[in-house]
Amino acid sequence: GNLLLSIHLKWLAKELGFERIVLKNGVMLAYFINQPNSSYYQSEQFQHIISTLHENPRLATFKERKSRSKDENNTLMLRFENIKSVKIALEKLNVLNIQVTSI
């Protein structure tokens, strides 16, 4: 069942506008699209993520990772703490979704 949950997690992450997700040592990092001028940042989904985090500051924190080269953009990501399973990761991401899907 865990593989199926992992696939669901990747699918949901993409739907939310994350390029990739890293789950390690109880921390989940969700990387946003690395194009600052992407229309995604004007989207309803991105605005929803921002307002949800504003209302639930303990859900996740915004982080910006500096790029290694001047040709690259800084990477914007969300950091979630205490992610002990893929199921919990899914539940956290689901909170950010405009179209709330049941798991």
XYZ file of C-alpha atoms in Angstrom:
103
model
C 0.000 0.000 0.000
C 2.926 2.357 0.583
C 3.939 2.378 -3.079
C 0.435 3.405 -4.059
C 0.515 6.201 -1.472
C 3.879 7.366 -2.837
C 2.459 7.554 -6.347
C -0.561 9.452 -5.024
C 1.799 11.837 -3.199
C 3.773 12.589 -6.370
C 0.543 13.110 -8.300
C -0.881 15.455 -5.673
C 2.406 17.367 -5.459
C 2.340 17.954 -9.211
C -1.258 19.093 -8.994
C -0.272 21.615 -6.321
C 2.548 22.952 -8.483
C 5.550 21.303 -6.849
C 8.358 20.125 -9.109
C 9.590 17.579 -6.628
C 9.140 16.338 -3.112
C 11.757 14.983 -0.752
C 10.802 12.968 2.334
C 13.666 12.357 4.733
C 14.114 11.991 8.488
C 10.602 13.169 9.283
C 10.916 16.265 7.100
C 9.174 16.851 3.787
C 10.528 19.440 1.372
C 8.225 20.468 -1.447
C 9.982 22.371 -4.227
C 8.022 24.916 -6.230
C 8.472 25.418 -9.969
C 11.874 27.000 -10.485
C 10.619 29.717 -12.873
C 9.842 32.943 -10.992
C 7.919 34.313 -13.978
C 5.838 31.157 -14.342
C 2.096 31.820 -14.598
C 1.786 29.331 -11.734
C 2.715 32.082 -9.268
C -0.336 34.060 -10.397
C -2.582 31.018 -10.146
C -5.463 30.496 -7.785
C -3.732 27.370 -6.460
C -0.584 29.262 -5.425
C -2.660 32.034 -3.800
C -4.582 29.331 -1.948
C -1.321 27.829 -0.622
C -0.175 31.230 0.616
C -3.453 32.027 2.368
C -3.662 28.526 3.874
C -0.154 28.894 5.317
C -1.056 32.338 6.576
C -4.000 30.821 8.469
C -2.011 27.740 9.582
C 1.546 28.941 10.173
C 2.475 25.675 11.867
C 1.590 23.594 8.812
C 4.779 24.426 6.924
C 7.380 27.129 6.449
C 8.518 28.829 3.270
C 12.220 28.407 2.554
C 14.342 29.827 -0.194
C 17.473 27.982 -1.217
C 20.093 30.139 -2.863
C 21.161 28.888 -6.254
C 24.705 27.688 -6.771
C 25.231 29.692 -9.940
C 24.113 33.134 -11.024
C 22.356 31.615 -14.044
C 20.020 29.646 -11.815
C 17.032 30.940 -9.907
C 16.762 30.553 -6.159
C 14.520 27.650 -5.265
C 11.357 28.318 -3.294
C 10.131 25.428 -1.183
C 7.912 24.469 1.704
C 9.327 22.620 4.685
C 7.014 20.355 6.684
C 8.108 18.925 10.036
C 7.090 15.683 11.792
C 6.195 13.787 8.638
C 6.378 10.257 9.958
C 4.722 8.513 7.019
C 3.661 8.962 3.420
C 0.057 9.046 4.635
C 0.802 12.039 6.883
C 2.638 13.709 3.986
C -0.471 13.253 1.842
C -2.727 14.686 4.536
C -0.518 17.772 4.885
C -0.420 18.379 1.139
C -4.149 17.825 0.869
C -4.720 20.805 3.178
C -3.063 22.994 0.520
C -5.221 21.710 -2.296
C -8.097 23.827 -3.634
C -9.870 20.696 -4.893
C -9.811 18.685 -1.703
C -9.731 15.029 -2.635
C -10.493 12.301 -0.178
C -7.721 9.773 0.412
